[in-house]
PDB file of C-alpha atoms in Angstrom:
ATOM      1  CA  MET A   1       0.000   0.000   0.000  1.00 38.00           C
ATOM      2  CA  ASN A   2       1.294   3.446  -0.919  1.00 46.00           C
ATOM      3  CA  LEU A   3       1.044   5.538   2.244  1.00 55.00           C
ATOM      4  CA  THR A   4       0.901   8.732   0.175  1.00 59.00           C
ATOM      5  CA  GLY A   5      -2.287   7.734  -1.629  1.00 76.00           C
ATOM      6  CA  GLY A   6      -3.626   5.502  -4.361  1.00 89.00           C
ATOM      7  CA  ILE A   7      -6.714   3.358  -4.706  1.00 93.00           C
ATOM      8  CA  SER A   8      -5.625   0.955  -1.941  1.00 93.00           C
ATOM      9  CA  TRP A   9      -5.267   3.827   0.524  1.00 94.00           C
ATOM     10  CA  HIS A  10      -8.672   5.297  -0.290  1.00 95.00           C
ATOM     11  CA  TRP A  11     -10.283   1.854  -0.059  1.00 95.00           C
ATOM     12  CA  LEU A  12      -8.733   1.395   3.390  1.00 95.00           C
ATOM     13  CA  ALA A  13      -9.890   4.863   4.458  1.00 96.00           C
ATOM     14  CA  TRP A  14     -13.440   4.272   3.241  1.00 96.00           C
ATOM     15  CA  ARG A  15     -13.672   0.932   5.085  1.00 96.00           C
ATOM     16  CA  SER A  16     -12.118   2.400   8.244  1.00 96.00           C
ATOM     17  CA  GLN A  17     -14.393   5.410   8.730  1.00 96.00           C
ATOM     18  CA  ALA A  18     -16.079   4.004  11.843  1.00 95.00           C
ATOM     19  CA  ARG A  19     -12.752   3.117  13.464  1.00 96.00           C
ATOM     20  CA  TRP A  20     -11.197   6.457  12.518  1.00 96.00           C
ATOM     21  CA  ALA A  21     -14.227   8.509  13.610  1.00 96.00           C
ATOM     22  CA  PRO A  22     -13.048   9.207  17.212  1.00 96.00           C
ATOM     23  CA  THR A  23      -9.698  10.484  15.908  1.00 97.00           C
ATOM     24  CA  ALA A  24     -11.386  12.572  13.219  1.00 97.00           C
ATOM     25  CA  GLN A  25     -13.601  14.085  15.916  1.00 97.00           C
ATOM     26  CA  ALA A  26     -10.564  14.833  18.076  1.00 97.00           C
ATOM     27  CA  ILE A  27      -8.876  16.572  15.136  1.00 97.00           C
ATOM     28  CA  GLU A  28     -12.033  18.571  14.410  1.00 96.00           C
ATOM     29  CA  GLN A  29     -12.362  19.606  18.057  1.00 95.00           C
ATOM     30  CA  TRP A  30      -8.738  20.724  18.119  1.00 96.00           C
ATOM     31  CA  LEU A  31      -9.127  22.673  14.870  1.00 96.00           C
ATOM     32  CA  LEU A  32     -12.298  24.409  16.021  1.00 94.00           C
ATOM     33  CA  GLN A  33     -10.752  25.278  19.374  1.00 91.00           C
ATOM     34  CA  SER A  34      -7.820  26.751  17.506  1.00 83.00           C
ATOM     35  CA  ALA A  35     -10.126  28.846  15.311  1.00 66.00           C
ATOM     36  CA  GLN A  36      -9.326  31.750  17.587  1.00 59.00           C
ATOM     37  CA  ALA A  37      -5.775  31.432  16.268  1.00 58.00           C
ATOM     38  CA  LEU A  38      -6.899  32.554  12.818  1.00 64.00           C
ATOM     39  CA  PRO A  39      -5.004  35.669  11.781  1.00 61.00           C
ATOM     40  CA  THR A  40      -6.660  39.058  12.201  1.00 52.00           C
ATOM     41  CA  LYS A  41      -9.033  39.586   9.295  1.00 49.00           C
ATOM     42  CA  GLU A  42      -7.966  42.629   7.322  1.00 50.00           C
ATOM     43  CA  SER A  43     -10.911  44.666   6.040  1.00 48.00           C
ATOM     44  CA  HIS A  44     -13.240  42.051   7.562  1.00 66.00           C
ATOM     45  CA  GLU A  45     -12.088  39.503   4.978  1.00 81.00           C
ATOM     46  CA  LYS A  46     -11.797  35.822   5.792  1.00 88.00           C
ATOM     47  CA  PRO A  47      -8.298  34.328   5.605  1.00 92.00           C
ATOM     48  CA  THR A  48      -7.189  31.902   2.892  1.00 95.00           C
ATOM     49  CA  LEU A  49      -5.681  28.453   3.399  1.00 97.00           C
ATOM     50  CA  LEU A  50      -3.124  26.244   1.682  1.00 98.00           C
ATOM     51  CA  LEU A  51      -3.996  22.655   2.685  1.00 98.00           C
ATOM     52  CA  ILE A  52      -1.005  20.444   1.894  1.00 98.00           C
ATOM     53  CA  GLY A  53      -1.305  16.661   1.780  1.00 95.00           C
ATOM     54  CA  ALA A  54      -5.077  16.905   1.742  1.00 93.00           C
ATOM     55  CA  SER A  55      -5.725  13.471   0.223  1.00 95.00           C
ATOM     56  CA  ALA A  56      -9.527  13.083   0.078  1.00 96.00           C
ATOM     57  CA  GLY A  57      -9.972  14.922   3.369  1.00 97.00           C
ATOM     58  CA  TRP A  58     -10.943  11.689   5.107  1.00 96.00           C
ATOM     59  CA  MET A  59     -10.244  13.161   8.552  1.00 96.00           C
ATOM     60  CA  MET A  60     -10.507  16.868   7.766  1.00 96.00           C
ATOM     61  CA  SER A  61     -13.104  19.133   9.370  1.00 95.00           C
ATOM     62  CA  CYS A  62     -15.472  20.691   6.848  1.00 96.00           C
ATOM     63  CA  GLN A  63     -16.795  22.995   9.569  1.00 95.00           C
ATOM     64  CA  TRP A  64     -13.309  24.367  10.173  1.00 96.00           C
ATOM     65  CA  LEU A  65     -12.591  24.743   6.442  1.00 96.00           C
ATOM     66  CA  SER A  66     -15.780  26.780   6.030  1.00 95.00           C
ATOM     67  CA  GLN A  67     -14.173  29.631   7.996  1.00 93.00           C
ATOM     68  CA  PHE A  68     -11.892  30.443   5.072  1.00 95.00           C
ATOM     69  CA  ALA A  69     -12.640  32.532   2.014  1.00 96.00           C
ATOM     70  CA  ARG A  70     -10.568  30.230  -0.191  1.00 97.00           C
ATOM     71  CA  VAL A  71      -9.016  26.800   0.279  1.00 98.00           C
ATOM     72  CA  ASP A  72      -6.342  25.431  -2.054  1.00 98.00           C
ATOM     73  CA  THR A  73      -5.574  21.732  -1.563  1.00 98.00           C
ATOM     74  CA  PHE A  74      -2.406  20.005  -2.761  1.00 97.00           C
ATOM     75  CA  ASP A  75      -1.664  16.297  -3.050  1.00 96.00           C
ATOM     76  CA  ILE A  76       0.489  14.164  -5.353  1.00 94.00           C
ATOM     77  CA  ASP A  77      -2.219  11.478  -5.513  1.00 94.00           C
ATOM     78  CA  PRO A  78      -4.165  11.861  -8.803  1.00 93.00           C
ATOM     79  CA  LEU A  79      -7.344  10.620  -7.074  1.00 95.00           C
ATOM     80  CA  ALA A  80      -7.155  13.110  -4.203  1.00 96.00           C
ATOM     81  CA  ALA A  81      -8.585  16.198  -5.928  1.00 97.00           C
ATOM     82  CA  PHE A  82     -11.661  14.394  -7.279  1.00 97.00           C
ATOM     83  CA  LEU A  83     -12.394  12.667  -3.961  1.00 97.00           C
ATOM     84  CA  PHE A  84     -11.827  15.799  -1.874  1.00 98.00           C
ATOM     85  CA  LYS A  85     -14.322  17.716  -4.018  1.00 98.00           C
ATOM     86  CA  LEU A  86     -16.748  14.806  -3.790  1.00 97.00           C
ATOM     87  CA  ARG A  87     -16.527  14.707   0.001  1.00 97.00           C
ATOM     88  CA  HIS A  88     -16.283  18.417   0.854  1.00 98.00           C
ATOM     89  CA  GLY A  89     -17.042  20.452  -2.270  1.00 98.00           C
ATOM     90  CA  ALA A  90     -20.802  20.919  -1.887  1.00 98.00           C
ATOM     91  CA  ALA A  91     -20.629  21.873   1.795  1.00 97.00           C
ATOM     92  CA  LEU A  92     -17.861  24.401   1.232  1.00 98.00           C
ATOM     93  CA  LYS A  93     -19.656  25.891  -1.772  1.00 97.00           C
ATOM     94  CA  ALA A  94     -22.788  26.320   0.350  1.00 98.00           C
ATOM     95  CA  GLN A  95     -20.701  28.377   2.791  1.00 97.00           C
ATOM     96  CA  GLY A  96     -19.252  30.525   0.004  1.00 97.00           C
ATOM     97  CA  VAL A  97     -15.771  28.997   0.202  1.00 97.00           C
ATOM     98  CA  VAL A  98     -13.798  28.953  -3.051  1.00 98.00           C
ATOM     99  CA  LEU A  99     -12.208  25.501  -3.357  1.00 98.00           C
ATOM    100  CA  ASN A 100      -9.321  24.744  -5.717  1.00 98.00           C
ATOM    101  CA  CYS A 101      -7.765  21.262  -5.701  1.00 98.00           C
ATOM    102  CA  HIS A 102      -4.315  20.780  -7.204  1.00 97.00           C
ATOM    103  CA  THR A 103      -2.451  17.591  -8.104  1.00 96.00           C
ATOM    104  CA  GLN A 104       1.187  18.446  -7.413  1.00 94.00           C
ATOM    105  CA  ASP A 105       4.027  17.967  -4.935  1.00 93.00           C
ATOM    106  CA  ALA A 106       3.599  21.075  -2.810  1.00 96.00           C
ATOM    107  CA  LEU A 107       6.560  20.147  -0.599  1.00 94.00           C
ATOM    108  CA  GLN A 108       8.879  20.019  -3.600  1.00 92.00           C
ATOM    109  CA  ASN A 109       7.682  23.459  -4.742  1.00 91.00           C
ATOM    110  CA  LEU A 110       7.038  24.960  -1.322  1.00 96.00           C
ATOM    111  CA  ASP A 111       9.102  28.135  -1.750  1.00 96.00           C
ATOM    112  CA  ALA A 112       7.308  29.091  -4.966  1.00 96.00           C
ATOM    113  CA  LEU A 113       3.931  28.209  -3.491  1.00 97.00           C
ATOM    114  CA  LEU A 114       4.491  30.371  -0.408  1.00 97.00           C
ATOM    115  CA  ALA A 115       5.696  33.266  -2.575  1.00 97.00           C
ATOM    116  CA  ALA A 116       2.545  33.012  -4.707  1.00 97.00           C
ATOM    117  CA  HIS A 117       0.317  33.118  -1.595  1.00 96.00           C
ATOM    118  CA  PRO A 118       2.111  35.476   0.814  1.00 95.00           C
ATOM    119  CA  LYS A 119      -0.854  35.993   3.179  1.00 92.00           C
ATOM    120  CA  ALA A 120      -2.314  32.485   3.236  1.00 95.00           C
ATOM    121  CA  MET A 121      -2.242  30.232   6.269  1.00 95.00           C
ATOM    122  CA  VAL A 122      -0.598  26.863   5.696  1.00 97.00           C
ATOM    123  CA  PHE A 123      -1.780  23.548   7.128  1.00 97.00           C
ATOM    124  CA  PHE A 124      -0.150  20.146   6.620  1.00 98.00           C
ATOM    125  CA  ASP A 125      -2.779  17.416   6.774  1.00 97.00           C
ATOM    126  CA  ASN A 126      -0.985  14.271   7.984  1.00 95.00           C
ATOM    127  CA  VAL A 127       1.804  14.542   5.416  1.00 96.00           C
ATOM    128  CA  LEU A 128       5.006  15.524   7.233  1.00 97.00           C
ATOM    129  CA  GLY A 129       5.228  12.141   8.952  1.00 95.00           C
ATOM    130  CA  GLN A 130       5.301  10.457   5.545  1.00 93.00           C
ATOM    131  CA  ILE A 131       8.490  12.188   4.405  1.00 94.00           C
ATOM    132  CA  ARG A 132      10.634   9.443   5.921  1.00 91.00           C
ATOM    133  CA  PHE A 133       9.042   6.940   3.510  1.00 90.00           C
ATOM    134  CA  GLN A 134       9.898   9.127   0.518  1.00 87.00           C
ATOM    135  CA  ASN A 135      13.603   9.342   1.357  1.00 85.00           C
ATOM    136  CA  PRO A 136      15.880   6.272   1.504  1.00 80.00           C
ATOM    137  CA  ARG A 137      17.991   7.564   4.423  1.00 91.00           C
ATOM    138  CA  THR A 138      16.854   9.052   7.727  1.00 92.00           C
ATOM    139  CA  ASP A 139      19.341  11.916   7.491  1.00 93.00           C
ATOM    140  CA  GLN A 140      17.860  12.866   4.119  1.00 93.00           C
ATOM    141  CA  ALA A 141      14.351  12.797   5.564  1.00 93.00           C
ATOM    142  CA  GLU A 142      15.403  14.924   8.536  1.00 94.00           C
ATOM    143  CA  LYS A 143      17.126  17.409   6.214  1.00 94.00           C
ATOM    144  CA  ARG A 144      13.999  17.691   4.077  1.00 93.00           C
ATOM    145  CA  LEU A 145      11.802  18.226   7.122  1.00 95.00           C
ATOM    146  CA  GLY A 146      14.208  20.923   8.282  1.00 95.00           C
ATOM    147  CA  SER A 147      13.993  22.683   4.926  1.00 95.00           C
ATOM    148  CA  VAL A 148      10.184  22.665   5.151  1.00 96.00           C
ATOM    149  CA  THR A 149      10.085  24.296   8.581  1.00 94.00           C
ATOM    150  CA  GLN A 150      12.795  26.780   7.556  1.00 95.00           C
ATOM    151  CA  ALA A 151      10.733  27.851   4.541  1.00 96.00           C
ATOM    152  CA  LEU A 152       7.785  28.523   6.859  1.00 96.00           C
ATOM    153  CA  HIS A 153       9.688  30.936   9.097  1.00 94.00           C
ATOM    154  CA  GLY A 154       7.528  33.994   9.693  1.00 93.00           C
ATOM    155  CA  ARG A 155       4.365  32.290   8.446  1.00 93.00           C
ATOM    156  CA  HIS A 156       1.193  31.261  10.262  1.00 93.00           C
ATOM    157  CA  TRP A 157       1.132  27.488   9.867  1.00 96.00           C
ATOM    158  CA  GLY A 158       0.000  24.297  11.525  1.00 96.00           C
ATOM    159  CA  SER A 159       0.223  20.561  11.131  1.00 97.00           C
ATOM    160  CA  VAL A 160      -1.196  17.263  12.292  1.00 98.00           C
ATOM    161  CA  HIS A 161       1.173  14.394  11.561  1.00 97.00           C
ATOM    162  CA  ASP A 162       2.475  11.016  12.644  1.00 97.00           C
ATOM    163  CA  HIS A 163       4.988  11.106  15.462  1.00 97.00           C
ATOM    164  CA  LEU A 164       5.317   7.366  16.198  1.00 97.00           C
ATOM    165  CA  SER A 165       3.427   4.269  15.078  1.00 97.00           C
ATOM    166  CA  GLY A 166       3.362   0.585  15.883  1.00 97.00           C
ATOM    167  CA  PRO A 167       1.489  -2.472  17.162  1.00 97.00           C
ATOM    168  CA  VAL A 168      -0.751  -2.421  20.223  1.00 96.00           C
ATOM    169  CA  LEU A 169      -1.430  -5.194  22.713  1.00 94.00           C
ATOM    170  CA  LYS A 170      -5.205  -4.929  22.564  1.00 90.00           C
ATOM    171  CA  ALA A 171      -6.866  -4.130  19.263  1.00 91.00           C
ATOM    172  CA  TRP A 172      -9.586  -1.530  18.660  1.00 90.00           C
ATOM    173  CA  PRO A 173     -12.477  -1.453  19.541  1.00 88.00           C
ATOM    174  CA  GLU A 174     -11.724  -3.376  22.732  1.00 87.00           C
ATOM    175  CA  ALA A 175      -8.962  -0.918  23.641  1.00 86.00           C
ATOM    176  CA  PRO A 176     -10.458   2.561  24.269  1.00 88.00           C
ATOM    177  CA  LEU A 177      -8.700   5.509  22.668  1.00 92.00           C
ATOM    178  CA  PRO A 178      -6.925   7.689  25.223  1.00 94.00           C
ATOM    179  CA  GLN A 179      -8.220  11.240  25.349  1.00 92.00           C
ATOM    180  CA  ALA A 180      -6.206  13.898  23.532  1.00 94.00           C
ATOM    181  CA  GLN A 181      -3.511  15.329  25.774  1.00 94.00           C
ATOM    182  CA  VAL A 182      -1.522  18.547  25.558  1.00 94.00           C
ATOM    183  CA  CYS A 183       2.206  18.853  26.122  1.00 94.00           C
ATOM    184  CA  VAL A 184       4.783  21.538  25.315  1.00 95.00           C
ATOM    185  CA  GLN A 185       7.554  20.967  22.805  1.00 93.00           C
ATOM    186  CA  GLY A 186      10.973  21.050  24.453  1.00 91.00           C
ATOM    187  CA  ASP A 187       9.856  21.404  28.091  1.00 90.00           C
ATOM    188  CA  GLY A 188      12.325  18.741  29.208  1.00 89.00           C
ATOM    189  CA  ARG A 189       9.710  16.132  30.132  1.00 91.00           C
ATOM    190  CA  GLU A 190       9.424  14.397  26.750  1.00 90.00           C
ATOM    191  CA  SER A 191      10.713  11.031  27.962  1.00 91.00           C
ATOM    192  CA  MET A 192       8.215  10.802  30.831  1.00 93.00           C
ATOM    193  CA  PHE A 193       5.305  11.936  28.652  1.00 94.00           C
ATOM    194  CA  THR A 194       6.278   9.502  25.873  1.00 94.00           C
ATOM    195  CA  GLN A 195       6.233   6.524  28.212  1.00 94.00           C
ATOM    196  CA  GLN A 196       2.901   7.561  29.708  1.00 95.00           C
ATOM    197  CA  TRP A 197       1.278   8.136  26.316  1.00 95.00           C
ATOM    198  CA  LEU A 198       2.574   4.900  24.801  1.00 95.00           C
ATOM    199  CA  GLY A 199       1.314   3.094  27.886  1.00 95.00           C
ATOM    200  CA  ALA A 200      -2.124   4.653  27.474  1.00 94.00           C
ATOM    201  CA  MET A 201      -2.262   3.319  23.913  1.00 94.00           C
ATOM    202  CA  GLY A 202      -1.043  -0.142  24.928  1.00 94.00           C
ATOM    203  CA  ALA A 203       1.956   0.128  22.611  1.00 96.00           C
ATOM    204  CA  GLN A 204       3.934  -3.036  21.956  1.00 95.00           C
ATOM    205  CA  SER A 205       7.568  -2.626  20.896  1.00 92.00           C
ATOM    206  CA  PRO A 206       8.937  -1.875  18.376  1.00 94.00           C
ATOM    207  CA  TRP A 207       7.376   1.410  17.292  1.00 96.00           C
ATOM    208  CA  LEU A 208       8.434   3.381  14.204  1.00 96.00           C
ATOM    209  CA  ASP A 209       9.825   6.897  14.574  1.00 96.00           C
ATOM    210  CA  HIS A 210       8.426   9.199  11.872  1.00 96.00           C
ATOM    211  CA  LEU A 211      11.257  11.714  12.517  1.00 96.00           C
ATOM    212  CA  THR A 212       8.896  14.622  13.258  1.00 96.00           C
ATOM    213  CA  GLU A 213      10.156  15.332  16.780  1.00 93.00           C
ATOM    214  CA  THR A 214      11.691  18.692  15.792  1.00 92.00           C
ATOM    215  CA  VAL A 215       9.057  19.855  13.293  1.00 96.00           C
ATOM    216  CA  PHE A 216       7.588  22.344  15.783  1.00 96.00           C
ATOM    217  CA  PRO A 217       9.815  24.920  17.508  1.00 94.00           C
ATOM    218  CA  GLY A 218      10.378  24.780  21.254  1.00 94.00           C
ATOM    219  CA  GLY A 219       7.521  26.100  23.330  1.00 94.00           C
ATOM    220  CA  THR A 220       4.812  25.010  20.888  1.00 94.00           C
ATOM    221  CA  ALA A 221       1.703  23.593  22.561  1.00 93.00           C
ATOM    222  CA  LEU A 222       1.173  20.136  21.089  1.00 95.00           C
ATOM    223  CA  THR A 223      -2.046  18.135  21.140  1.00 96.00           C
ATOM    224  CA  ASN A 224      -1.447  14.372  21.110  1.00 97.00           C
ATOM    225  CA  MET A 225      -4.047  12.007  19.651  1.00 97.00           C
ATOM    226  CA  ALA A 226      -4.265   8.252  19.155  1.00 97.00           C
ATOM    227  CA  TRP A 227      -5.244   6.996  15.695  1.00 97.00           C
ATOM    228  CA  PRO A 228      -6.117   3.289  15.270  1.00 97.00           C
ATOM    229  CA  MET A 229      -5.074   3.287  11.616  1.00 96.00           C
ATOM    230  CA  LYS A 230      -5.536  -0.488  11.633  1.00 95.00           C
ATOM    231  CA  PRO A 231      -7.175  -2.436  14.469  1.00 96.00           C
ATOM    232  CA  SER A 232      -3.853  -3.631  15.908  1.00 96.00           C
ATOM    233  CA  TYR A 233      -1.558  -0.937  14.492  1.00 97.00           C
ATOM    234  CA  TRP A 234      -1.954   2.570  15.875  1.00 97.00           C
ATOM    235  CA  HIS A 235      -0.383   5.945  15.164  1.00 97.00           C
ATOM    236  CA  TRP A 236       0.514   8.678  17.635  1.00 97.00           C
ATOM    237  CA  LEU A 237      -0.523  11.960  16.027  1.00 98.00           C
ATOM    238  CA  GLN A 238       0.756  15.351  17.104  1.00 97.00           C
ATOM    239  CA  ALA A 239      -0.930  18.619  16.182  1.00 97.00           C
ATOM    240  CA  GLY A 240       0.169  22.187  16.705  1.00 96.00           C
ATOM    241  CA  TRP A 241       0.148  25.759  15.425  1.00 95.00           C
ATOM    242  CA  VAL A 242       3.097  28.061  14.839  1.00 94.00           C
ATOM    243  CA  ARG A 243       2.381  31.780  14.703  1.00 90.00           C
ATOM    244  CA  PRO A 244       4.585  34.452  13.120  1.00 86.00           C
TER     245      PRO A 244
END
């Protein structure tokens, strides 16, 4: 299965909607709570959004997206644009949101994209944790992640992405999802929090490191969420906002 998209991924997502629903609701709750973080509206205009790695928006909040005047989605998967419009297009149109879906590698062309949309907010929808699978060596993946965050310096941006993933002792739905928890990036208590959070998920070694530990700058408030991607294989998602 191609983790960046494809028919197998969308088939898995469609079949997994009930299992993914609690995580999708946690993401939506976090996004709506962070709505107050939207930049000040100049001339009473709604902000615009660049949504990178949108896929079909399987776990994206339509209610949150409706707060923008314009949403541009980007994904390398040729099926993503059609499916995103199918799932979210009508609702966003009803709210007066202009939706444009693009099939391209936004990460590869990030500098040009940011220059073309200097005032837009940027949100990475579960894509930064996949960079390690697109680069054969971990140092290359870490370098690419560093270049992404460097390009965003001075921008208003956010992300939800994989932090760690692996097998669990007790499969969903028998194992309840732990409630989303907040921690602070770089507060010196990462090791203790990691052990507690992995314990809450019933993690069974070994777990995969998605190399996203330094995506957010120190002091960023992070919301941690459990995602039962497969019944016995869960992901630890982290979400946060970085303001200029």
